[in-house]
Structure formats: structure tokens, C-alpha cells
PDB file of C-alpha atoms in Angstrom:
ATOM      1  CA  UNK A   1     -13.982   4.089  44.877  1.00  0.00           C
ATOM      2  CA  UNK A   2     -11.069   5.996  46.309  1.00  0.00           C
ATOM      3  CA  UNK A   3      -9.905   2.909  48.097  1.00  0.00           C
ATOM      4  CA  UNK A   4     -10.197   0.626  44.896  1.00  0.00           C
ATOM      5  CA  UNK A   5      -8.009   3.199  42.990  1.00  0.00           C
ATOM      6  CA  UNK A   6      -5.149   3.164  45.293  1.00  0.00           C
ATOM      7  CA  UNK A   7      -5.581  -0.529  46.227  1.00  0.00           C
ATOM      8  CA  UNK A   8      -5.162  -0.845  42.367  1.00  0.00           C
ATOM      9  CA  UNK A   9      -1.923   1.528  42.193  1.00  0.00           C
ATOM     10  CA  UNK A  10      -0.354   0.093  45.250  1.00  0.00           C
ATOM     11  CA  UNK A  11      -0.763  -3.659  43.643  1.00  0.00           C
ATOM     12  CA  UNK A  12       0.297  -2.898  40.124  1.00  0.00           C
ATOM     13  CA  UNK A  13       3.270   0.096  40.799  1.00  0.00           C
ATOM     14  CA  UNK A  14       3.779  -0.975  44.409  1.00  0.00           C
ATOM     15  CA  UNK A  15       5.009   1.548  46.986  1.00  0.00           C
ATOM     16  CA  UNK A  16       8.103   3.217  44.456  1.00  0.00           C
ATOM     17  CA  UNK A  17       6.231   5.403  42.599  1.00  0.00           C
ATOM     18  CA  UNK A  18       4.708   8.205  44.335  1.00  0.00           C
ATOM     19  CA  UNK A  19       1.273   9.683  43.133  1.00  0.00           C
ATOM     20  CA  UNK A  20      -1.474  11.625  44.286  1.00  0.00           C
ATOM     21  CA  UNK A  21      -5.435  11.020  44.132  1.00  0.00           C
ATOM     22  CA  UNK A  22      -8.507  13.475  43.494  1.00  0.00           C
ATOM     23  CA  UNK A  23     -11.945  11.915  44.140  1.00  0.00           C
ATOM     24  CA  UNK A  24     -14.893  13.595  42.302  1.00  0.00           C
ATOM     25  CA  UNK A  25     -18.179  12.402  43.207  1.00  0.00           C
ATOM     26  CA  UNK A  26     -20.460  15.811  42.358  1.00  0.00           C
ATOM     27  CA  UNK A  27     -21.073  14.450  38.738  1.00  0.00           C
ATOM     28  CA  UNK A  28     -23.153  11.846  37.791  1.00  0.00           C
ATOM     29  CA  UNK A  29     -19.782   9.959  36.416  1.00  0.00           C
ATOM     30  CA  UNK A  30     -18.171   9.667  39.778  1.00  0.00           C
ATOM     31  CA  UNK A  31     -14.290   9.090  39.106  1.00  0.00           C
ATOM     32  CA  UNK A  32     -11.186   9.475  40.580  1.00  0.00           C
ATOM     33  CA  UNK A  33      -7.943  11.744  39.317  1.00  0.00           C
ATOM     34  CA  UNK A  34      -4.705  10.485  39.092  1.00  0.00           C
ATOM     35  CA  UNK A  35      -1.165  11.795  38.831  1.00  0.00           C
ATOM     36  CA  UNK A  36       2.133   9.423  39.190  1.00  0.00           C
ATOM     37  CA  UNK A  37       5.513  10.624  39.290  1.00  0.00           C
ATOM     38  CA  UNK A  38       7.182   8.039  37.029  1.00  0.00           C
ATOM     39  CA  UNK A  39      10.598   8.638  38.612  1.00  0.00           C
ATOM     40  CA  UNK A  40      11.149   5.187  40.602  1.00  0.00           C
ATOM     41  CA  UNK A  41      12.283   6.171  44.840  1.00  0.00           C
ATOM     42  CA  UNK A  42      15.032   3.712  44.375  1.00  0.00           C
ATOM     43  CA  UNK A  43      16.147   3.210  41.619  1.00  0.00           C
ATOM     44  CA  UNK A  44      15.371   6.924  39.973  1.00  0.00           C
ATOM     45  CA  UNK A  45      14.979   5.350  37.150  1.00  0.00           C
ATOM     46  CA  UNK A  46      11.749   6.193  34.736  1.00  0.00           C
ATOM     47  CA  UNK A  47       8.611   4.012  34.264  1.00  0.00           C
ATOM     48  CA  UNK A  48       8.845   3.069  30.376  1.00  0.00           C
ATOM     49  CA  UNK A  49       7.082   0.412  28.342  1.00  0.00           C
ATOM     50  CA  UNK A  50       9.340  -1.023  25.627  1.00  0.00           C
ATOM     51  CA  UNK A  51       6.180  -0.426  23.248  1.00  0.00           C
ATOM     52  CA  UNK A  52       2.846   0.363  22.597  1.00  0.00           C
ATOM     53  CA  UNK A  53       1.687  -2.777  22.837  1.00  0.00           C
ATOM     54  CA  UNK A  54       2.642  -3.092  26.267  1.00  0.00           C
ATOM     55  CA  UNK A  55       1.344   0.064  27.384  1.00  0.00           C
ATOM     56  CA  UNK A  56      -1.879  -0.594  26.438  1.00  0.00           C
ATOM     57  CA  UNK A  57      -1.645  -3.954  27.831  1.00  0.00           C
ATOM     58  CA  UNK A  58      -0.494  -2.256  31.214  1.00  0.00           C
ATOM     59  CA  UNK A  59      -3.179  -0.032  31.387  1.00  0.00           C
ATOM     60  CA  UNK A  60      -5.927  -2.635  30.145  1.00  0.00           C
ATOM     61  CA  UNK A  61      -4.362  -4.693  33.481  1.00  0.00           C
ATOM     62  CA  UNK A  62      -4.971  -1.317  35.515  1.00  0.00           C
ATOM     63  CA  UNK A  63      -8.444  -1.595  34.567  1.00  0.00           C
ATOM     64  CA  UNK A  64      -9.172  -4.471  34.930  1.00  0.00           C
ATOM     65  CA  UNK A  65      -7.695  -4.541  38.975  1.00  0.00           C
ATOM     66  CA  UNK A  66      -9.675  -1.405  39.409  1.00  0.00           C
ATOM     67  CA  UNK A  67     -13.035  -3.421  38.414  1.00  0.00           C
ATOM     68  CA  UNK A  68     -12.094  -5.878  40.480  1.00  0.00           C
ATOM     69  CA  UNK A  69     -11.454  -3.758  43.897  1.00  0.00           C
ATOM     70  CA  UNK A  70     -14.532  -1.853  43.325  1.00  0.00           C
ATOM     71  CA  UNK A  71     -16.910  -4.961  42.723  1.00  0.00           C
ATOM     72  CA  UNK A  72     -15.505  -6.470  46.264  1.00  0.00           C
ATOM     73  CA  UNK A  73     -15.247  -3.170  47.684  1.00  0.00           C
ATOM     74  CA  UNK A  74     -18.830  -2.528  47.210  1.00  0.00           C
ATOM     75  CA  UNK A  75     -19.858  -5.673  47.847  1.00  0.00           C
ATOM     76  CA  UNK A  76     -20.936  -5.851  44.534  1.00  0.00           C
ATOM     77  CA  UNK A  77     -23.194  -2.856  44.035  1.00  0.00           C
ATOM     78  CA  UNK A  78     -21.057  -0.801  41.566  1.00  0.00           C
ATOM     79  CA  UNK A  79     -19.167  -2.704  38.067  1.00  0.00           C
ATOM     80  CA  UNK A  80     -17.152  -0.982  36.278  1.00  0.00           C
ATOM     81  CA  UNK A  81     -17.321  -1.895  32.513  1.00  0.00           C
ATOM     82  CA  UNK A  82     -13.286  -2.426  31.273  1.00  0.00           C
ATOM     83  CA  UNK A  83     -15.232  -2.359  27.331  1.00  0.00           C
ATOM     84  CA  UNK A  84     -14.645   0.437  24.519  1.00  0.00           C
ATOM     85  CA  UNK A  85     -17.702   2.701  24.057  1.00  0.00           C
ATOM     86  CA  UNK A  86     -17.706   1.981  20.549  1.00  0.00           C
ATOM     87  CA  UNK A  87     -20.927   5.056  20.216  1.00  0.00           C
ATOM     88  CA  UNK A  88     -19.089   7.139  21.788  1.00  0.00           C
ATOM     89  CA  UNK A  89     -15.949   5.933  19.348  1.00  0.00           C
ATOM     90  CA  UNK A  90     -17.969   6.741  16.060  1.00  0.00           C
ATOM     91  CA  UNK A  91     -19.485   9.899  17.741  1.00  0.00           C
ATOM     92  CA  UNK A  92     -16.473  11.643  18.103  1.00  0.00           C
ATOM     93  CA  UNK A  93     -15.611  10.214  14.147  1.00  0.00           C
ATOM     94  CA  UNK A  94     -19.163  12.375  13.343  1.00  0.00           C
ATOM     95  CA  UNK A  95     -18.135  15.055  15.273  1.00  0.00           C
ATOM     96  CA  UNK A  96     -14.757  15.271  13.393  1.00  0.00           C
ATOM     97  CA  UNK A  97     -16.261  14.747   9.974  1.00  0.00           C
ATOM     98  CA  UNK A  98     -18.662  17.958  10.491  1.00  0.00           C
ATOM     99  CA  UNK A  99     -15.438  19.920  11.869  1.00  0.00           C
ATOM    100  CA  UNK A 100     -13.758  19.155   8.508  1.00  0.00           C
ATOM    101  CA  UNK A 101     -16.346  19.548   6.168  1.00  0.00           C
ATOM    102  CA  UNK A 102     -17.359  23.043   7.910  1.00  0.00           C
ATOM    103  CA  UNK A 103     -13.581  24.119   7.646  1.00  0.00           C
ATOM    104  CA  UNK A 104     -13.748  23.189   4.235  1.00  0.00           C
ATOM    105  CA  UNK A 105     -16.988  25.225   3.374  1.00  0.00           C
ATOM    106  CA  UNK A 106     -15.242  27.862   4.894  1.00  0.00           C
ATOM    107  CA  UNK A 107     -12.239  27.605   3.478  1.00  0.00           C
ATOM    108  CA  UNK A 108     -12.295  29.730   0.442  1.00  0.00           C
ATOM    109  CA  UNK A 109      -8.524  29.038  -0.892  1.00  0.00           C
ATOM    110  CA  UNK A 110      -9.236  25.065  -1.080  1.00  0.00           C
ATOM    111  CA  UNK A 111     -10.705  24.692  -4.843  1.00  0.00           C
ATOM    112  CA  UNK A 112     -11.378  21.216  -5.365  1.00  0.00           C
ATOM    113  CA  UNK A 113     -11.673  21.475  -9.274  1.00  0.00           C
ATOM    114  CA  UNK A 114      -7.339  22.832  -8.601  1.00  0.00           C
ATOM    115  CA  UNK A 115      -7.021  19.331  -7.485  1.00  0.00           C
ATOM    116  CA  UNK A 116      -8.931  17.822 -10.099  1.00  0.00           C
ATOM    117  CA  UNK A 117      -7.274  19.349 -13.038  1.00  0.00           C
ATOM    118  CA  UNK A 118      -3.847  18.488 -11.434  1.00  0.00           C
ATOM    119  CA  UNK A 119      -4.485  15.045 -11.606  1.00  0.00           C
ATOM    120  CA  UNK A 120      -5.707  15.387 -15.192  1.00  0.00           C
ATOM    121  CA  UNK A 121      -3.218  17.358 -15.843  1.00  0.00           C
ATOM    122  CA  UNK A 122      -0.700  14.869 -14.894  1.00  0.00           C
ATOM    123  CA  UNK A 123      -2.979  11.345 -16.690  1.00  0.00           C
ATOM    124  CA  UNK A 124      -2.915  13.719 -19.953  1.00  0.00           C
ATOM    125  CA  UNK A 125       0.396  14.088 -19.503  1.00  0.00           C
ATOM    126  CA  UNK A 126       1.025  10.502 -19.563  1.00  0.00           C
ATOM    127  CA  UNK A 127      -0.968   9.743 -22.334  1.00  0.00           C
ATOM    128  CA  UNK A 128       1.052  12.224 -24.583  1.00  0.00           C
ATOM    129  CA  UNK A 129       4.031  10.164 -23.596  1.00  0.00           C
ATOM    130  CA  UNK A 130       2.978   7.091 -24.480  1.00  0.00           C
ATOM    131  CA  UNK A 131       1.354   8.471 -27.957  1.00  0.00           C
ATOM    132  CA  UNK A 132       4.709  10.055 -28.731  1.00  0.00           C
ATOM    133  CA  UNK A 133       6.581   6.068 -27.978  1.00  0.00           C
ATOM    134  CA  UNK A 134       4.013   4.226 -29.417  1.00  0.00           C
ATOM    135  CA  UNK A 135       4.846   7.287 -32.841  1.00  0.00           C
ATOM    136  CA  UNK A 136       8.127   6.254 -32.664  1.00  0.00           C
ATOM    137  CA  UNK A 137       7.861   2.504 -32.926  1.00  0.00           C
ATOM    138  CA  UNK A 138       5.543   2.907 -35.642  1.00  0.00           C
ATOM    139  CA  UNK A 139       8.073   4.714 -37.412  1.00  0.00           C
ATOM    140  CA  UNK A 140      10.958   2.192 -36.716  1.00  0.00           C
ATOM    141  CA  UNK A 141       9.390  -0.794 -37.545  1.00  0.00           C
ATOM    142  CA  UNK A 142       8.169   1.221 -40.870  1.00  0.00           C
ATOM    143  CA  UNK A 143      11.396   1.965 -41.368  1.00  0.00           C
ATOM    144  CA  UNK A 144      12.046  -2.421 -41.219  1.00  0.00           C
ATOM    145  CA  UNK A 145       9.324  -3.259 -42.969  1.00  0.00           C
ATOM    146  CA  UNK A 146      10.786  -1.482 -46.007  1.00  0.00           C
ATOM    147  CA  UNK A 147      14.620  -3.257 -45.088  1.00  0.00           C
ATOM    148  CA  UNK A 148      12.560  -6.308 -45.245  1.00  0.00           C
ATOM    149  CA  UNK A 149      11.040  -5.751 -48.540  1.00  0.00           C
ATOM    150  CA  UNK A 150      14.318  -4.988 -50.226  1.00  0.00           C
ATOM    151  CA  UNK A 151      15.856  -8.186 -48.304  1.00  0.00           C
ATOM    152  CA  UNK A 152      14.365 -11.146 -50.609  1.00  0.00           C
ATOM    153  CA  UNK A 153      14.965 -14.653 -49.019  1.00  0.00           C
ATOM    154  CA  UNK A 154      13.817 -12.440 -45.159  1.00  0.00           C
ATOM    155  CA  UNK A 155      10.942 -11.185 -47.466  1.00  0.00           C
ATOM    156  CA  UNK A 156       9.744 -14.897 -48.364  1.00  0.00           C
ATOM    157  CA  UNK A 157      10.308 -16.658 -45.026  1.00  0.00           C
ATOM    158  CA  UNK A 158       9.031 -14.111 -42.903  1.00  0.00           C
ATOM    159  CA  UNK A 159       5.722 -12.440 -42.910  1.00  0.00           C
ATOM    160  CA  UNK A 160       5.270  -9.464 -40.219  1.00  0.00           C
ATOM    161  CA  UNK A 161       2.699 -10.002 -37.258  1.00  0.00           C
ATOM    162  CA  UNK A 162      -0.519  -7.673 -37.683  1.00  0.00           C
ATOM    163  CA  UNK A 163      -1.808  -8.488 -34.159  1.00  0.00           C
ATOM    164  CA  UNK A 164      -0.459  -9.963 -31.081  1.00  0.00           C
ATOM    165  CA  UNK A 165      -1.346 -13.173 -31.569  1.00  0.00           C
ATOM    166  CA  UNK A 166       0.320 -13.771 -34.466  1.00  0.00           C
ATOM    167  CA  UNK A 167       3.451 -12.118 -32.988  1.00  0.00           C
ATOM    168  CA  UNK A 168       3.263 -14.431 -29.845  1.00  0.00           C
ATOM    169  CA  UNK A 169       3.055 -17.604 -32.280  1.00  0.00           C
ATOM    170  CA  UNK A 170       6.234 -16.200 -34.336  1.00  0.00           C
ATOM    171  CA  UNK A 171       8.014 -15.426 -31.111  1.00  0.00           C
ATOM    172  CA  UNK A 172       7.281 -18.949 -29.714  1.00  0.00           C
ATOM    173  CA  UNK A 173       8.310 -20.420 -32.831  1.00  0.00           C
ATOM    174  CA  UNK A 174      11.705 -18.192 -33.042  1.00  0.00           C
ATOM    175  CA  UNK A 175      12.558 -19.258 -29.464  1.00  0.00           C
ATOM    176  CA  UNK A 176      12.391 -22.680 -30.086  1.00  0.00           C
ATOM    177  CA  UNK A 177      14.428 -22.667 -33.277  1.00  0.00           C
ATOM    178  CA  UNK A 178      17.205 -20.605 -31.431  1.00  0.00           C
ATOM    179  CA  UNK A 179      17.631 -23.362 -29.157  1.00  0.00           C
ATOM    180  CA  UNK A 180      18.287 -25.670 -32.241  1.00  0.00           C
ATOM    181  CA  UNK A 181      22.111 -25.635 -34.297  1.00  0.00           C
ATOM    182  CA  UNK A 182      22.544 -26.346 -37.822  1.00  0.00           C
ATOM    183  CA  UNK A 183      23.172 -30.333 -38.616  1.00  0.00           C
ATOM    184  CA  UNK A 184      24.053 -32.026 -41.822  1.00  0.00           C
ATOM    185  CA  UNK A 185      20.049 -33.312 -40.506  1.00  0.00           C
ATOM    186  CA  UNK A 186      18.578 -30.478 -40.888  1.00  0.00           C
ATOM    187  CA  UNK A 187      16.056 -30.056 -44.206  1.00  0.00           C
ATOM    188  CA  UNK A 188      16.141 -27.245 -46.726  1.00  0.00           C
ATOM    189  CA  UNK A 189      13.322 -25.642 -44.748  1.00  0.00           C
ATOM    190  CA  UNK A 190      14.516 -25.794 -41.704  1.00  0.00           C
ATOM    191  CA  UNK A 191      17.586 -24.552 -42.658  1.00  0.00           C
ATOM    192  CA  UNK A 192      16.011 -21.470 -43.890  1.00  0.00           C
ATOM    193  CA  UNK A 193      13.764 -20.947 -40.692  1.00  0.00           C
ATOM    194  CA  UNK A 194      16.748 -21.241 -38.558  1.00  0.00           C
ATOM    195  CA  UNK A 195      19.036 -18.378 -40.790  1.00  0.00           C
ATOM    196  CA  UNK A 196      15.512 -16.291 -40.673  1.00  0.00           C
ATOM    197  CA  UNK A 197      15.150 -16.380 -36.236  1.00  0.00           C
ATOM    198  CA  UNK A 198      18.611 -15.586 -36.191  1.00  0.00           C
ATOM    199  CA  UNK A 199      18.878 -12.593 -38.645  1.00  0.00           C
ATOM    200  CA  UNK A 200      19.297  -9.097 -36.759  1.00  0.00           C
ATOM    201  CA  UNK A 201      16.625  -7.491 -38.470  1.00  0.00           C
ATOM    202  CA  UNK A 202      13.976  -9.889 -37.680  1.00  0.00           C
ATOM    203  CA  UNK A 203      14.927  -9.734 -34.403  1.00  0.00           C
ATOM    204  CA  UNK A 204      14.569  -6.178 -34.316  1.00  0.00           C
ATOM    205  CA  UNK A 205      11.706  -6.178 -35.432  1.00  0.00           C
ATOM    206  CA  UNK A 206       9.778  -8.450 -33.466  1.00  0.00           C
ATOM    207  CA  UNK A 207      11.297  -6.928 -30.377  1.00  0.00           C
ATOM    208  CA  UNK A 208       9.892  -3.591 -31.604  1.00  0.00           C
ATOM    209  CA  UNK A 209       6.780  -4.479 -32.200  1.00  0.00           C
ATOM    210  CA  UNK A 210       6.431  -6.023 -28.774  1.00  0.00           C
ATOM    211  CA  UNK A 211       7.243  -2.940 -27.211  1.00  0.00           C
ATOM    212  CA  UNK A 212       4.274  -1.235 -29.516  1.00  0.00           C
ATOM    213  CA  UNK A 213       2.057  -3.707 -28.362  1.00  0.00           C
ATOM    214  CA  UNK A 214       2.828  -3.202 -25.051  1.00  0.00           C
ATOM    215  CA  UNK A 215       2.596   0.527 -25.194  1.00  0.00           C
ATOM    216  CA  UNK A 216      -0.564   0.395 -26.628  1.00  0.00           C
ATOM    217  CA  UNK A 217      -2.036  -1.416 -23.723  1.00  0.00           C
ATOM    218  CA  UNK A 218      -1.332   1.094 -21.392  1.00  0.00           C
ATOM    219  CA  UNK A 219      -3.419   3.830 -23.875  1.00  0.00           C
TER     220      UNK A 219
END
């Protein structure tokens, strides 16, 4: 084993890097210590890897030569396994969930219900908001409503959505007809239609009341 591990060293480092080996073999998990001084002989520059990709590529490569060495070393009597212990992986995830939830049990300052009312807190919040908008678009397009009523040619040409259907039809329709001009063509009606999608207080008043509809989806 010590010979694989400094066969294994010598091939990947090569002779530049100076380290030191510790060989313990009183365990049942015989294994061998290692300590490198990164500081290059020649160069005295430092062993870096550009990322941690490639450091866990370079030692992956390290274990893999070590497995190697040892199976010809031994003539094939020991293999060493280069694969994550994936029990031992979600062992010490157990271990670490029973650490926190004791320090939690014992941790008398951490209420949950403080974090539970803070995020209520902050969702009622919210809600208020939106109640007090969705208040003051009501109001507004009360206030056009009774514009409209006292406006009579706006009064007979245009009726006000009541849901958002409606409104998407009448904003469809007003879209087109803003895209159209005024031609000695163009009938009594349409002449009308085209004088209502451009008035100011129509358009007011569909753009308010697609800004209620839209604050009262997020209630």
C-alpha cells in the first residue's frame, strides 16, 4: 500500500513537490497519510487548479492511479473502490438533520409561530394595499360614469363593461377603429364609433377599469 501511494504521487506530481507519507495498518481500514508541500522545487511556484472542476478531476485521477498500483502491487488481492459511499453520504445528511432539530428543541429563543405571523403579517399587508387601489379605481371610474351620463352622444354610443369580457371585446373593438381615419366613406355609424374610441374620457375609463380588473386578480 505504501508503495502504491508514492508510486501514485511520484507519477501524477513527479519529483517537484516534496511530501511525506504515514502508513497506518492497526485499523481495520488500513490507509496511508499524506502531506504535500505545494510549493514547486523549481519553479517555487504554488500547485493551483484554475477551478473546482479540475480539482476534483485531479484528485478523481489520484484515485484512480492509486487503484491501479495497488491491484498490480498485490497481485490482485486488494481493490480499492474509486465509488462515492452514497450510505455513508445520506448518513451523515441523518446525522445532521437530528443535530438541527435537537438545537432547535433546545433552542428556546427560536419561536416558529414569530416567523409565521411575520409572513402573515407581511401577505395582510399586501392585501390592504391592493383593497385600498382597487377603492380608488372604484371611485374614479364612479366619478366617469357620472361624466358619462351628463355627456349625451358618449352616453348613447358607449355602454360601460360590467365584466372583463365585455371590456376585452370593447377594447378590441376600440383598437381596431383607432387604426382607421375619417373618409368622406365612412357611414353615419361609423363615424360616431370612431369620435367615441377616440374621446379622452372613454379612454380613461376603459384604461381604469383594466387596472381594477387586474387588481382584483391579485385579491
Amino acid at each position: 500500500m505504501e508503495l502504491s501511494a508514492y508510486q501514485t504521487l511520484t507519477n501524477t506530481l513527479g519529483y517537484d513537490y516534496p511530501f511525506i507519507m504515514k502508513l497506518h495498518t492497526h485499523q481495520n481500514n488500513p490507509h496511508v497519510h499524506v502531506i504535500i508541500n505545494k510549493t514547486n522545487k523549481i519553479t517555487n511556484k504554488q500547485l493551483r487548479f484554475n477551478s473546482k472542476d479540475s480539482c476534483k478531476e485531479f484528485y478523481h485521477t489520484l484515485r484512480e492511479t492509486f487503484k491501479d498500483y495497488l491491484f498490480a502491487n498485490s497481485k490482485g488481492e486488494l481493490q480499492y473502490s474509486n465509488t462515492p459511499n452514497i450510505h455513508k453520504a445520506i448518513k451523515d445528511i441523518e446525522t445532521e438533520l437530528d443535530t438541527l432539530e435537537t438545537q432547535a428543541r433546545n433552542n428556546k429563543s427560536f419561536r416558529h409561530e414569530n416567523y409565521f405571523y411575520k409572513v402573515l403579517g407581511s401577505a395582510t399587508s399586501q392585501i390592504e394595499s391592493l383593497k385600498k387601489r382597487e377603492n380608488a379605481l372604484s371611485d374614479h371610474l364612479d366619478s366617469l360614469k357620472s361624466l358619462l351620463e351628463k355627456t349625451h352622444w358618449e352616453k348613447e354610443k358607449f355602454t360601460p363593461p360590467t365584466n372583463e369580457k365585455e371590456f376585452n371585446r370593447q377594447l378590441k373593438e376600440i383598437k381596431w377603429l383607432n387604426k382607421e381615419s375619417l373618409t368622406p366613406k365612412n357611414t353615419y355609424k361609423k363615424i360616431q364609433k370612431l369620435a367615441v374610441c377616440k374621446s379622452p374620457l372613454i379612454k380613461d375609463y376603459l384604461y381604469t377599469t383594466k387596472k381594477l380588473f387586474a387588481t382584483q386578480k391579485r385579491l
